[in-house]
Amino acid sequence: MNFNDKQKEEFSFQALGTNCEFIIYGCNAKYIGNIGKREVEIFEKNFSSYDGNSEIGKINKNSGKLTELSRECFDLIKKSIFYSELTEDFFDITIKPLVNLWSVGKDNFNIPSDKTINKYRELVDYKKIELREQSSEIKLNSGQQIDLGAIAKGYMADKLKDIFVTLGVKSGIINLGGNIVLIGSNINEKPWTIGIQDPFENRGEYVGIVSLIDKSIVTSGVYERFSIKDNKVYSHIINPKTAYPIVGEILSISIISNKSIDGDGLSTGLYILGIEKSLKILKELNLDGIFITKDKKVIITEGIRKNFILTNEEFNIV
Ligand code: AMP
Ligand code: MG
């Protein structure tokens, strides 16, 4: 690397409902980072399920009717369905009515009546989405609503990496609210070191450190958003089959992959599936993962074990 490659720019902004950060090295880092920021803003405008004018907003408003989509949106929905199939249907973008009903992490969190839960549960089923490949059209079953929140950050992080690399970036980090994508190695030509958040402590307290080059690491965790009622912790991830938020053994799951969309698309569904089934699926897909449980156990797949250092003695690797 020459002198100019060591120029560093850091970006920090709010988008996609979370904190976004880039660290970029190189002489055009500032210019390139601003392009990336703008891309995130454009993407958010188009894909937010909270904006009635976005493509997702239009699909939801048109529930029961055909809506023509951009190819990008059509393909992202198709990709989401691929992850549903990989995770025994636990990842389901038609989850939105249940997300709204439960409002986990919000002030109005409340446990709905069984009757209401059953009514909403019937709306959730991605298999009822009709996709017309030729015309890029979609039709939800009447009353269905979609939310790409569980996959959008991974998709966008990959897109940013493509843009940055095309523009010549050889070293950098993209972090979209816990979806971390690494470009190359760090500025000293060593692996990047990424802290795995301690789910019991404030942000920035770690269980351990993982060393990676040019990979994506995506974490889904209860600690990000949850509600507590009668000493029970309800996570922001909802099991589409029971229509209840998960109150499980796993507090966080981090997936290491080449593409961030794989990590994001899988982490939510695997979280519901539990450790044993997740380990089997990760092995079949040749991906790695780190799980942290309620009783402070750390489970790490074979492929990543030598890259992980436990830094917190309260936890045990099993
Ligand atoms: P992530 O942080 O990627 O695990 O995404 C979690 C977000 O996805 C939640 O805040 C919900 O908006 C949404 N979500 C919750 N449960 C599911 C599910 N079973 N399938 C798809 N999306 C979900
Ligand atoms: Mg996800």
mmCIF file of C-alpha atoms and ligand atoms in Angstrom:
data_model
loop_
_atom_site.group_PDB
_atom_site.id
_atom_site.type_symbol
_atom_site.label_atom_id
_atom_site.label_comp_id
_atom_site.label_asym_id
_atom_site.label_seq_id
_atom_site.Cartn_x
_atom_site.Cartn_y
_atom_site.Cartn_z
ATOM 1 C CA MET A 1 0.000 0.000 0.000
ATOM 2 C CA ASN A 2 1.268 3.460 -0.737
ATOM 3 C CA PHE A 3 0.903 6.597 1.405
ATOM 4 C CA ASN A 4 -2.428 7.718 -0.070
ATOM 5 C CA ASP A 5 -4.068 4.365 0.607
ATOM 6 C CA LYS A 6 -3.760 5.080 4.346
ATOM 7 C CA GLN A 7 -6.047 8.102 4.235
ATOM 8 C CA LYS A 8 -9.024 7.217 6.413
ATOM 9 C CA GLU A 9 -12.601 8.534 6.379
ATOM 10 C CA GLU A 10 -15.323 7.621 8.864
ATOM 11 C CA PHE A 11 -19.040 8.059 8.253
ATOM 12 C CA SER A 12 -21.790 7.693 10.809
ATOM 13 C CA PHE A 13 -25.477 8.301 10.114
ATOM 14 C CA GLN A 14 -28.985 7.082 10.880
ATOM 15 C CA ALA A 15 -30.758 5.096 8.176
ATOM 16 C CA LEU A 16 -32.734 1.873 7.745
ATOM 17 C CA GLY A 17 -33.981 2.376 11.308
ATOM 18 C CA THR A 18 -30.501 1.930 12.760
ATOM 19 C CA ASN A 19 -26.955 3.303 13.081
ATOM 20 C CA CYS A 20 -24.938 3.031 9.900
ATOM 21 C CA GLU A 21 -21.167 3.414 9.750
ATOM 22 C CA PHE A 22 -18.460 3.167 7.119
ATOM 23 C CA ILE A 23 -14.716 3.272 7.523
ATOM 24 C CA ILE A 24 -13.009 3.685 4.177
ATOM 25 C CA TYR A 25 -9.312 3.923 3.335
ATOM 26 C CA GLY A 26 -7.870 5.486 0.202
ATOM 27 C CA CYS A 27 -7.399 8.887 -1.385
ATOM 28 C CA ASN A 28 -11.022 9.124 -2.621
ATOM 29 C CA ALA A 29 -12.511 7.819 0.610
ATOM 30 C CA LYS A 30 -14.593 10.898 1.374
ATOM 31 C CA TYR A 31 -16.113 11.092 -2.081
ATOM 32 C CA ILE A 32 -16.824 7.345 -2.169
ATOM 33 C CA GLY A 33 -18.349 7.291 1.311
ATOM 34 C CA ASN A 34 -20.749 10.080 0.366
ATOM 35 C CA ILE A 35 -21.848 8.114 -2.701
ATOM 36 C CA GLY A 36 -22.495 5.139 -0.401
ATOM 37 C CA LYS A 37 -24.495 7.238 2.032
ATOM 38 C CA ARG A 38 -26.649 8.526 -0.783
ATOM 39 C CA GLU A 39 -27.236 4.983 -2.071
ATOM 40 C CA VAL A 40 -28.492 3.963 1.384
ATOM 41 C CA GLU A 41 -30.884 6.920 1.436
ATOM 42 C CA ILE A 42 -32.251 6.067 -2.022
ATOM 43 C CA PHE A 43 -32.665 2.422 -1.041
ATOM 44 C CA GLU A 44 -34.458 3.347 2.172
ATOM 45 C CA LYS A 45 -36.904 5.577 0.323
ATOM 46 C CA ASN A 46 -37.735 2.732 -1.998
ATOM 47 C CA PHE A 47 -37.885 -0.173 0.430
ATOM 48 C CA SER A 48 -39.161 1.131 3.771
ATOM 49 C CA SER A 49 -42.366 -0.601 4.841
ATOM 50 C CA TYR A 50 -43.230 2.485 6.921
ATOM 51 C CA ASP A 51 -43.347 4.802 3.908
ATOM 52 C CA GLY A 52 -46.620 4.477 1.986
ATOM 53 C CA ASN A 53 -44.921 5.854 -1.143
ATOM 54 C CA SER A 54 -42.097 3.310 -1.203
ATOM 55 C CA GLU A 55 -42.418 0.219 -3.372
ATOM 56 C CA ILE A 56 -43.053 -1.892 -0.275
ATOM 57 C CA GLY A 57 -45.593 0.674 0.938
ATOM 58 C CA LYS A 58 -47.426 0.405 -2.390
ATOM 59 C CA ILE A 59 -47.450 -3.397 -2.302
ATOM 60 C CA ASN A 60 -48.970 -3.256 1.184
ATOM 61 C CA LYS A 61 -51.548 -0.632 0.222
ATOM 62 C CA ASN A 62 -52.474 -2.770 -2.793
ATOM 63 C CA SER A 63 -52.762 -5.964 -0.750
ATOM 64 C CA GLY A 64 -55.068 -8.294 -2.717
ATOM 65 C CA LYS A 65 -54.292 -6.548 -6.019
ATOM 66 C CA LEU A 66 -51.451 -6.804 -8.517
ATOM 67 C CA THR A 67 -48.599 -4.281 -8.201
ATOM 68 C CA GLU A 68 -45.842 -3.787 -10.737
ATOM 69 C CA LEU A 69 -42.362 -3.667 -9.202
ATOM 70 C CA SER A 70 -38.866 -2.604 -10.134
ATOM 71 C CA ARG A 71 -36.723 -5.610 -10.978
ATOM 72 C CA GLU A 72 -34.589 -4.929 -7.905
ATOM 73 C CA CYS A 73 -37.582 -5.108 -5.567
ATOM 74 C CA PHE A 74 -39.019 -8.152 -7.325
ATOM 75 C CA ASP A 75 -35.698 -9.988 -7.052
ATOM 76 C CA LEU A 76 -35.276 -9.101 -3.372
ATOM 77 C CA ILE A 77 -38.712 -10.518 -2.577
ATOM 78 C CA LYS A 78 -37.869 -13.662 -4.552
ATOM 79 C CA LYS A 79 -34.617 -13.967 -2.621
ATOM 80 C CA SER A 80 -36.499 -13.598 0.671
ATOM 81 C CA ILE A 81 -38.664 -16.555 -0.269
ATOM 82 C CA PHE A 82 -35.507 -18.562 -0.936
ATOM 83 C CA TYR A 83 -34.456 -17.980 2.710
ATOM 84 C CA SER A 84 -37.933 -18.965 3.907
ATOM 85 C CA GLU A 85 -37.477 -22.276 2.177
ATOM 86 C CA LEU A 86 -34.009 -22.732 3.716
ATOM 87 C CA THR A 87 -35.336 -22.113 7.242
ATOM 88 C CA GLU A 88 -38.408 -24.370 7.332
ATOM 89 C CA ASP A 89 -40.623 -21.329 6.632
ATOM 90 C CA PHE A 90 -39.641 -19.571 9.872
ATOM 91 C CA PHE A 91 -38.276 -16.601 7.966
ATOM 92 C CA ASP A 92 -41.379 -15.015 6.470
ATOM 93 C CA ILE A 93 -41.629 -11.485 5.069
ATOM 94 C CA THR A 94 -45.434 -11.523 5.474
ATOM 95 C CA ILE A 95 -44.796 -11.245 9.241
ATOM 96 C CA LYS A 96 -45.594 -7.503 9.280
ATOM 97 C CA PRO A 97 -49.168 -7.683 10.724
ATOM 98 C CA LEU A 98 -47.763 -9.630 13.694
ATOM 99 C CA VAL A 99 -44.822 -7.243 14.102
ATOM 100 C CA ASN A 100 -47.321 -4.360 14.259
ATOM 101 C CA LEU A 101 -49.678 -6.238 16.560
ATOM 102 C CA TRP A 102 -47.041 -7.104 19.150
ATOM 103 C CA SER A 103 -45.035 -3.859 18.947
ATOM 104 C CA VAL A 104 -42.092 -5.493 20.720
ATOM 105 C CA GLY A 105 -39.629 -2.903 21.991
ATOM 106 C CA LYS A 106 -42.195 -0.100 21.783
ATOM 107 C CA ASP A 107 -44.050 1.670 24.581
ATOM 108 C CA ASN A 108 -47.362 0.136 23.522
ATOM 109 C CA PHE A 109 -46.085 -3.465 23.838
ATOM 110 C CA ASN A 110 -48.865 -5.647 25.152
ATOM 111 C CA ILE A 111 -49.804 -9.290 25.035
ATOM 112 C CA PRO A 112 -52.708 -9.526 22.596
ATOM 113 C CA SER A 113 -55.721 -11.774 23.214
ATOM 114 C CA ASP A 114 -55.620 -15.313 21.759
ATOM 115 C CA LYS A 115 -58.470 -14.374 19.466
ATOM 116 C CA THR A 116 -56.562 -11.445 17.973
ATOM 117 C CA ILE A 117 -53.355 -13.460 17.689
ATOM 118 C CA ASN A 118 -55.169 -16.215 15.788
ATOM 119 C CA LYS A 119 -56.782 -13.723 13.432
ATOM 120 C CA TYR A 120 -53.411 -12.155 12.586
ATOM 121 C CA ARG A 121 -51.584 -15.458 12.348
ATOM 122 C CA GLU A 122 -53.768 -16.486 9.421
ATOM 123 C CA LEU A 123 -52.466 -13.547 7.400
ATOM 124 C CA VAL A 124 -48.860 -14.709 7.680
ATOM 125 C CA ASP A 125 -47.841 -17.101 4.920
ATOM 126 C CA TYR A 126 -45.329 -16.212 2.236
ATOM 127 C CA LYS A 127 -46.604 -19.109 0.099
ATOM 128 C CA LYS A 128 -49.706 -17.050 -0.637
ATOM 129 C CA ILE A 129 -47.641 -14.341 -2.352
ATOM 130 C CA GLU A 130 -48.188 -14.437 -6.096
ATOM 131 C CA LEU A 131 -45.159 -13.455 -8.190
ATOM 132 C CA ARG A 132 -45.347 -12.929 -11.942
ATOM 133 C CA GLU A 133 -41.828 -13.238 -13.290
ATOM 134 C CA GLN A 134 -42.429 -11.891 -16.817
ATOM 135 C CA SER A 135 -44.122 -8.660 -15.781
ATOM 136 C CA SER A 136 -42.343 -8.187 -12.388
ATOM 137 C CA GLU A 137 -45.687 -8.076 -10.633
ATOM 138 C CA ILE A 138 -46.675 -9.135 -7.146
ATOM 139 C CA LYS A 139 -49.978 -9.817 -5.448
ATOM 140 C CA LEU A 140 -50.360 -10.352 -1.721
ATOM 141 C CA ASN A 141 -53.314 -12.263 -0.408
ATOM 142 C CA SER A 142 -55.864 -9.720 0.756
ATOM 143 C CA GLY A 143 -54.861 -8.349 4.180
ATOM 144 C CA GLN A 144 -51.256 -9.536 3.937
ATOM 145 C CA GLN A 145 -48.434 -7.026 4.528
ATOM 146 C CA ILE A 146 -44.728 -7.479 3.927
ATOM 147 C CA ASP A 147 -41.654 -6.174 5.708
ATOM 148 C CA LEU A 148 -38.158 -6.695 4.313
ATOM 149 C CA GLY A 149 -36.533 -5.380 7.514
ATOM 150 C CA ALA A 150 -34.934 -8.722 8.310
ATOM 151 C CA ILE A 151 -33.042 -8.930 5.007
ATOM 152 C CA ALA A 152 -32.718 -5.382 3.654
ATOM 153 C CA LYS A 153 -29.593 -4.429 5.593
ATOM 154 C CA GLY A 154 -27.700 -7.484 4.366
ATOM 155 C CA TYR A 155 -28.743 -6.811 0.795
ATOM 156 C CA MET A 156 -27.729 -3.157 1.047
ATOM 157 C CA ALA A 157 -24.400 -3.944 2.713
ATOM 158 C CA ASP A 158 -23.464 -6.206 -0.226
ATOM 159 C CA LYS A 159 -24.539 -3.527 -2.675
ATOM 160 C CA LEU A 160 -22.328 -0.950 -0.919
ATOM 161 C CA LYS A 161 -19.359 -3.285 -0.951
ATOM 162 C CA ASP A 162 -19.774 -3.775 -4.726
ATOM 163 C CA ILE A 163 -19.888 -0.007 -5.247
ATOM 164 C CA PHE A 164 -16.886 0.701 -2.995
ATOM 165 C CA VAL A 165 -14.757 -2.066 -4.533
ATOM 166 C CA THR A 166 -15.675 -0.936 -8.060
ATOM 167 C CA LEU A 167 -14.551 2.571 -7.084
ATOM 168 C CA GLY A 168 -11.192 1.213 -5.964
ATOM 169 C CA VAL A 169 -11.555 0.717 -2.201
ATOM 170 C CA LYS A 170 -9.250 -2.043 -0.977
ATOM 171 C CA SER A 171 -9.764 -1.695 2.760
ATOM 172 C CA GLY A 172 -12.868 -0.715 4.719
ATOM 173 C CA ILE A 173 -15.793 -1.642 6.922
ATOM 174 C CA ILE A 174 -19.499 -1.238 6.271
ATOM 175 C CA ASN A 175 -21.719 -1.579 9.344
ATOM 176 C CA LEU A 176 -25.466 -1.268 8.868
ATOM 177 C CA GLY A 177 -26.787 -1.793 12.390
ATOM 178 C CA GLY A 178 -24.903 -5.012 13.081
ATOM 179 C CA ASN A 179 -24.654 -6.204 9.481
ATOM 180 C CA ILE A 180 -20.917 -5.872 9.103
ATOM 181 C CA VAL A 181 -19.196 -6.272 5.758
ATOM 182 C CA LEU A 182 -15.422 -6.168 5.526
ATOM 183 C CA ILE A 183 -13.527 -5.023 2.460
ATOM 184 C CA GLY A 184 -10.179 -6.769 2.274
ATOM 185 C CA SER A 185 -7.965 -6.762 5.346
ATOM 186 C CA ASN A 186 -7.244 -3.850 7.684
ATOM 187 C CA ILE A 187 -4.805 -1.073 6.881
ATOM 188 C CA ASN A 188 -1.883 -3.040 8.344
ATOM 189 C CA GLU A 189 -2.753 -5.918 6.033
ATOM 190 C CA LYS A 190 -3.941 -7.968 9.022
ATOM 191 C CA PRO A 191 -7.424 -9.433 9.574
ATOM 192 C CA TRP A 192 -10.092 -7.103 10.917
ATOM 193 C CA THR A 193 -11.038 -7.852 14.527
ATOM 194 C CA ILE A 194 -14.758 -7.746 15.250
ATOM 195 C CA GLY A 195 -16.171 -7.821 18.778
ATOM 196 C CA ILE A 196 -19.117 -10.130 19.452
ATOM 197 C CA GLN A 197 -21.499 -8.154 21.642
ATOM 198 C CA ASP A 198 -22.150 -9.367 25.198
ATOM 199 C CA PRO A 199 -25.967 -9.673 25.119
ATOM 200 C CA PHE A 200 -26.153 -8.923 28.857
ATOM 201 C CA GLU A 201 -24.168 -5.685 28.758
ATOM 202 C CA ASN A 202 -24.213 -2.278 27.107
ATOM 203 C CA ARG A 203 -23.153 -1.877 23.490
ATOM 204 C CA GLY A 204 -19.377 -2.177 23.145
ATOM 205 C CA GLU A 205 -18.934 -4.891 25.825
ATOM 206 C CA TYR A 206 -17.818 -8.094 24.175
ATOM 207 C CA VAL A 207 -17.938 -11.853 24.726
ATOM 208 C CA GLY A 208 -15.039 -12.381 22.357
ATOM 209 C CA ILE A 209 -13.294 -11.255 19.236
ATOM 210 C CA VAL A 210 -13.355 -12.798 15.783
ATOM 211 C CA SER A 211 -10.663 -12.122 13.159
ATOM 212 C CA LEU A 212 -11.848 -11.980 9.550
ATOM 213 C CA ILE A 213 -10.738 -10.857 6.082
ATOM 214 C CA ASP A 214 -13.164 -9.762 3.349
ATOM 215 C CA LYS A 215 -16.183 -11.449 4.995
ATOM 216 C CA SER A 216 -19.617 -10.507 6.229
ATOM 217 C CA ILE A 217 -20.727 -11.037 9.815
ATOM 218 C CA VAL A 218 -24.373 -10.491 10.680
ATOM 219 C CA THR A 219 -25.800 -10.647 14.186
ATOM 220 C CA SER A 220 -29.427 -11.079 15.169
ATOM 221 C CA GLY A 221 -29.965 -10.685 18.872
ATOM 222 C CA VAL A 222 -32.649 -10.285 21.468
ATOM 223 C CA TYR A 223 -30.677 -7.475 23.073
ATOM 224 C CA GLU A 224 -31.277 -5.248 20.031
ATOM 225 C CA ARG A 225 -34.996 -4.874 20.659
ATOM 226 C CA PHE A 226 -37.131 -6.572 23.288
ATOM 227 C CA SER A 227 -39.892 -6.095 25.822
ATOM 228 C CA ILE A 228 -40.262 -7.558 29.304
ATOM 229 C CA LYS A 229 -43.520 -8.595 30.904
ATOM 230 C CA ASP A 230 -43.921 -10.692 34.082
ATOM 231 C CA ASN A 231 -40.163 -11.397 34.076
ATOM 232 C CA LYS A 232 -40.347 -12.867 30.574
ATOM 233 C CA VAL A 233 -38.253 -11.413 27.759
ATOM 234 C CA TYR A 234 -39.980 -11.095 24.382
ATOM 235 C CA SER A 235 -37.718 -10.674 21.365
ATOM 236 C CA HIS A 236 -38.444 -8.676 18.210
ATOM 237 C CA ILE A 237 -38.295 -11.886 16.210
ATOM 238 C CA ILE A 238 -41.676 -13.560 15.858
ATOM 239 C CA ASN A 239 -42.338 -17.221 15.187
ATOM 240 C CA PRO A 240 -44.771 -17.164 12.243
ATOM 241 C CA LYS A 241 -46.184 -20.572 13.203
ATOM 242 C CA THR A 242 -47.132 -19.713 16.793
ATOM 243 C CA ALA A 243 -47.524 -15.969 16.129
ATOM 244 C CA TYR A 244 -45.587 -15.340 19.387
ATOM 245 C CA PRO A 245 -42.280 -13.509 19.825
ATOM 246 C CA ILE A 246 -39.422 -15.857 20.568
ATOM 247 C CA VAL A 247 -38.484 -16.356 24.206
ATOM 248 C CA GLY A 248 -35.705 -18.811 23.587
ATOM 249 C CA GLU A 249 -32.366 -20.146 24.681
ATOM 250 C CA ILE A 250 -30.364 -18.163 22.121
ATOM 251 C CA LEU A 251 -29.601 -14.546 22.951
ATOM 252 C CA SER A 252 -27.632 -13.849 19.825
ATOM 253 C CA ILE A 253 -26.602 -15.515 16.604
ATOM 254 C CA SER A 254 -23.830 -14.252 14.339
ATOM 255 C CA ILE A 255 -23.426 -15.672 10.848
ATOM 256 C CA ILE A 256 -20.201 -15.409 8.899
ATOM 257 C CA SER A 257 -20.521 -15.624 5.121
ATOM 258 C CA ASN A 258 -19.180 -14.096 1.942
ATOM 259 C CA LYS A 259 -22.452 -12.353 1.125
ATOM 260 C CA SER A 260 -24.192 -10.369 3.841
ATOM 261 C CA ILE A 261 -27.611 -11.177 2.393
ATOM 262 C CA ASP A 262 -26.993 -14.830 3.332
ATOM 263 C CA GLY A 263 -26.151 -13.860 6.896
ATOM 264 C CA ASP A 264 -29.120 -11.526 7.233
ATOM 265 C CA GLY A 265 -31.609 -13.749 5.423
ATOM 266 C CA LEU A 266 -30.625 -16.733 7.534
ATOM 267 C CA SER A 267 -30.011 -15.205 10.971
ATOM 268 C CA THR A 268 -33.651 -14.359 11.639
ATOM 269 C CA GLY A 269 -35.006 -17.784 10.640
ATOM 270 C CA LEU A 270 -32.184 -19.714 12.315
ATOM 271 C CA TYR A 271 -32.798 -17.776 15.489
ATOM 272 C CA ILE A 272 -36.261 -19.344 15.635
ATOM 273 C CA LEU A 273 -35.074 -22.785 14.534
ATOM 274 C CA GLY A 274 -32.705 -23.104 17.490
ATOM 275 C CA ILE A 275 -29.101 -24.237 17.769
ATOM 276 C CA GLU A 276 -29.175 -27.851 16.632
ATOM 277 C CA LYS A 277 -31.068 -27.297 13.396
ATOM 278 C CA SER A 278 -29.130 -24.109 12.704
ATOM 279 C CA LEU A 279 -25.800 -25.905 12.991
ATOM 280 C CA LYS A 280 -26.995 -28.506 10.500
ATOM 281 C CA ILE A 281 -28.155 -25.885 7.996
ATOM 282 C CA LEU A 282 -24.936 -23.852 8.346
ATOM 283 C CA LYS A 283 -22.905 -26.990 7.693
ATOM 284 C CA GLU A 284 -24.922 -27.832 4.576
ATOM 285 C CA LEU A 285 -24.435 -24.292 3.261
ATOM 286 C CA ASN A 286 -20.759 -24.203 4.266
ATOM 287 C CA LEU A 287 -21.254 -21.117 6.453
ATOM 288 C CA ASP A 288 -20.057 -20.336 9.959
ATOM 289 C CA GLY A 289 -21.864 -19.124 13.040
ATOM 290 C CA ILE A 290 -21.430 -18.068 16.668
ATOM 291 C CA PHE A 291 -24.333 -18.596 19.086
ATOM 292 C CA ILE A 292 -24.618 -17.165 22.590
ATOM 293 C CA THR A 293 -27.138 -18.720 24.951
ATOM 294 C CA LYS A 294 -29.044 -17.539 28.002
ATOM 295 C CA ASP A 295 -26.782 -19.639 30.261
ATOM 296 C CA LYS A 296 -23.639 -17.951 28.864
ATOM 297 C CA LYS A 297 -22.535 -20.728 26.565
ATOM 298 C CA VAL A 298 -20.807 -19.896 23.288
ATOM 299 C CA ILE A 299 -21.240 -22.344 20.413
ATOM 300 C CA ILE A 300 -18.941 -21.883 17.429
ATOM 301 C CA THR A 301 -18.850 -23.770 14.145
ATOM 302 C CA GLU A 302 -15.670 -25.643 13.250
ATOM 303 C CA GLY A 303 -14.625 -23.351 10.385
ATOM 304 C CA ILE A 304 -14.358 -20.239 12.554
ATOM 305 C CA ARG A 305 -13.085 -21.685 15.848
ATOM 306 C CA LYS A 306 -9.444 -20.760 15.276
ATOM 307 C CA ASN A 307 -10.467 -17.168 14.410
ATOM 308 C CA PHE A 308 -12.341 -16.641 17.683
ATOM 309 C CA ILE A 309 -10.858 -15.546 21.020
ATOM 310 C CA LEU A 310 -13.024 -15.557 24.127
ATOM 311 C CA THR A 311 -12.325 -12.364 26.091
ATOM 312 C CA ASN A 312 -15.032 -12.601 28.754
ATOM 313 C CA GLU A 313 -14.449 -15.275 31.395
ATOM 314 C CA GLU A 314 -18.102 -15.412 32.394
ATOM 315 C CA PHE A 315 -18.815 -17.265 29.149
ATOM 316 C CA ASN A 316 -17.834 -20.811 28.178
ATOM 317 C CA ILE A 317 -17.135 -22.230 24.758
ATOM 318 C CA VAL A 318 -18.901 -25.572 24.371
HETATM 319 P P1 AMP B 1 -33.085 -9.094 12.006
HETATM 320 O O1 AMP B 1 -32.557 -8.021 12.901
HETATM 321 O O2 AMP B 1 -32.436 -9.184 10.683
HETATM 322 O O3 AMP B 1 -33.148 -10.433 12.707
HETATM 323 O O4 AMP B 1 -34.597 -8.697 11.666
HETATM 324 C C1 AMP B 1 -35.546 -8.596 12.670
HETATM 325 C C2 AMP B 1 -36.748 -7.843 12.153
HETATM 326 O O5 AMP B 1 -37.421 -8.632 11.176
HETATM 327 C C3 AMP B 1 -37.783 -7.597 13.228
HETATM 328 O O6 AMP B 1 -37.573 -6.368 13.863
HETATM 329 C C4 AMP B 1 -39.097 -7.643 12.462
HETATM 330 O O7 AMP B 1 -39.394 -6.411 11.866
HETATM 331 C C5 AMP B 1 -38.831 -8.639 11.366
HETATM 332 N N1 AMP B 1 -39.193 -10.030 11.725
HETATM 333 C C6 AMP B 1 -39.544 -10.527 12.933
HETATM 334 N N2 AMP B 1 -39.794 -11.845 12.866
HETATM 335 C C7 AMP B 1 -39.598 -12.199 11.566
HETATM 336 C C8 AMP B 1 -39.721 -13.437 10.848
HETATM 337 N N3 AMP B 1 -40.081 -14.570 11.455
HETATM 338 N N4 AMP B 1 -39.445 -13.416 9.520
HETATM 339 C C9 AMP B 1 -39.086 -12.278 8.893
HETATM 340 N N5 AMP B 1 -38.957 -11.092 9.506
HETATM 341 C C10 AMP B 1 -39.212 -11.039 10.818
HETATM 342 MG MG MG B 2 -31.957 -10.835 9.368
#
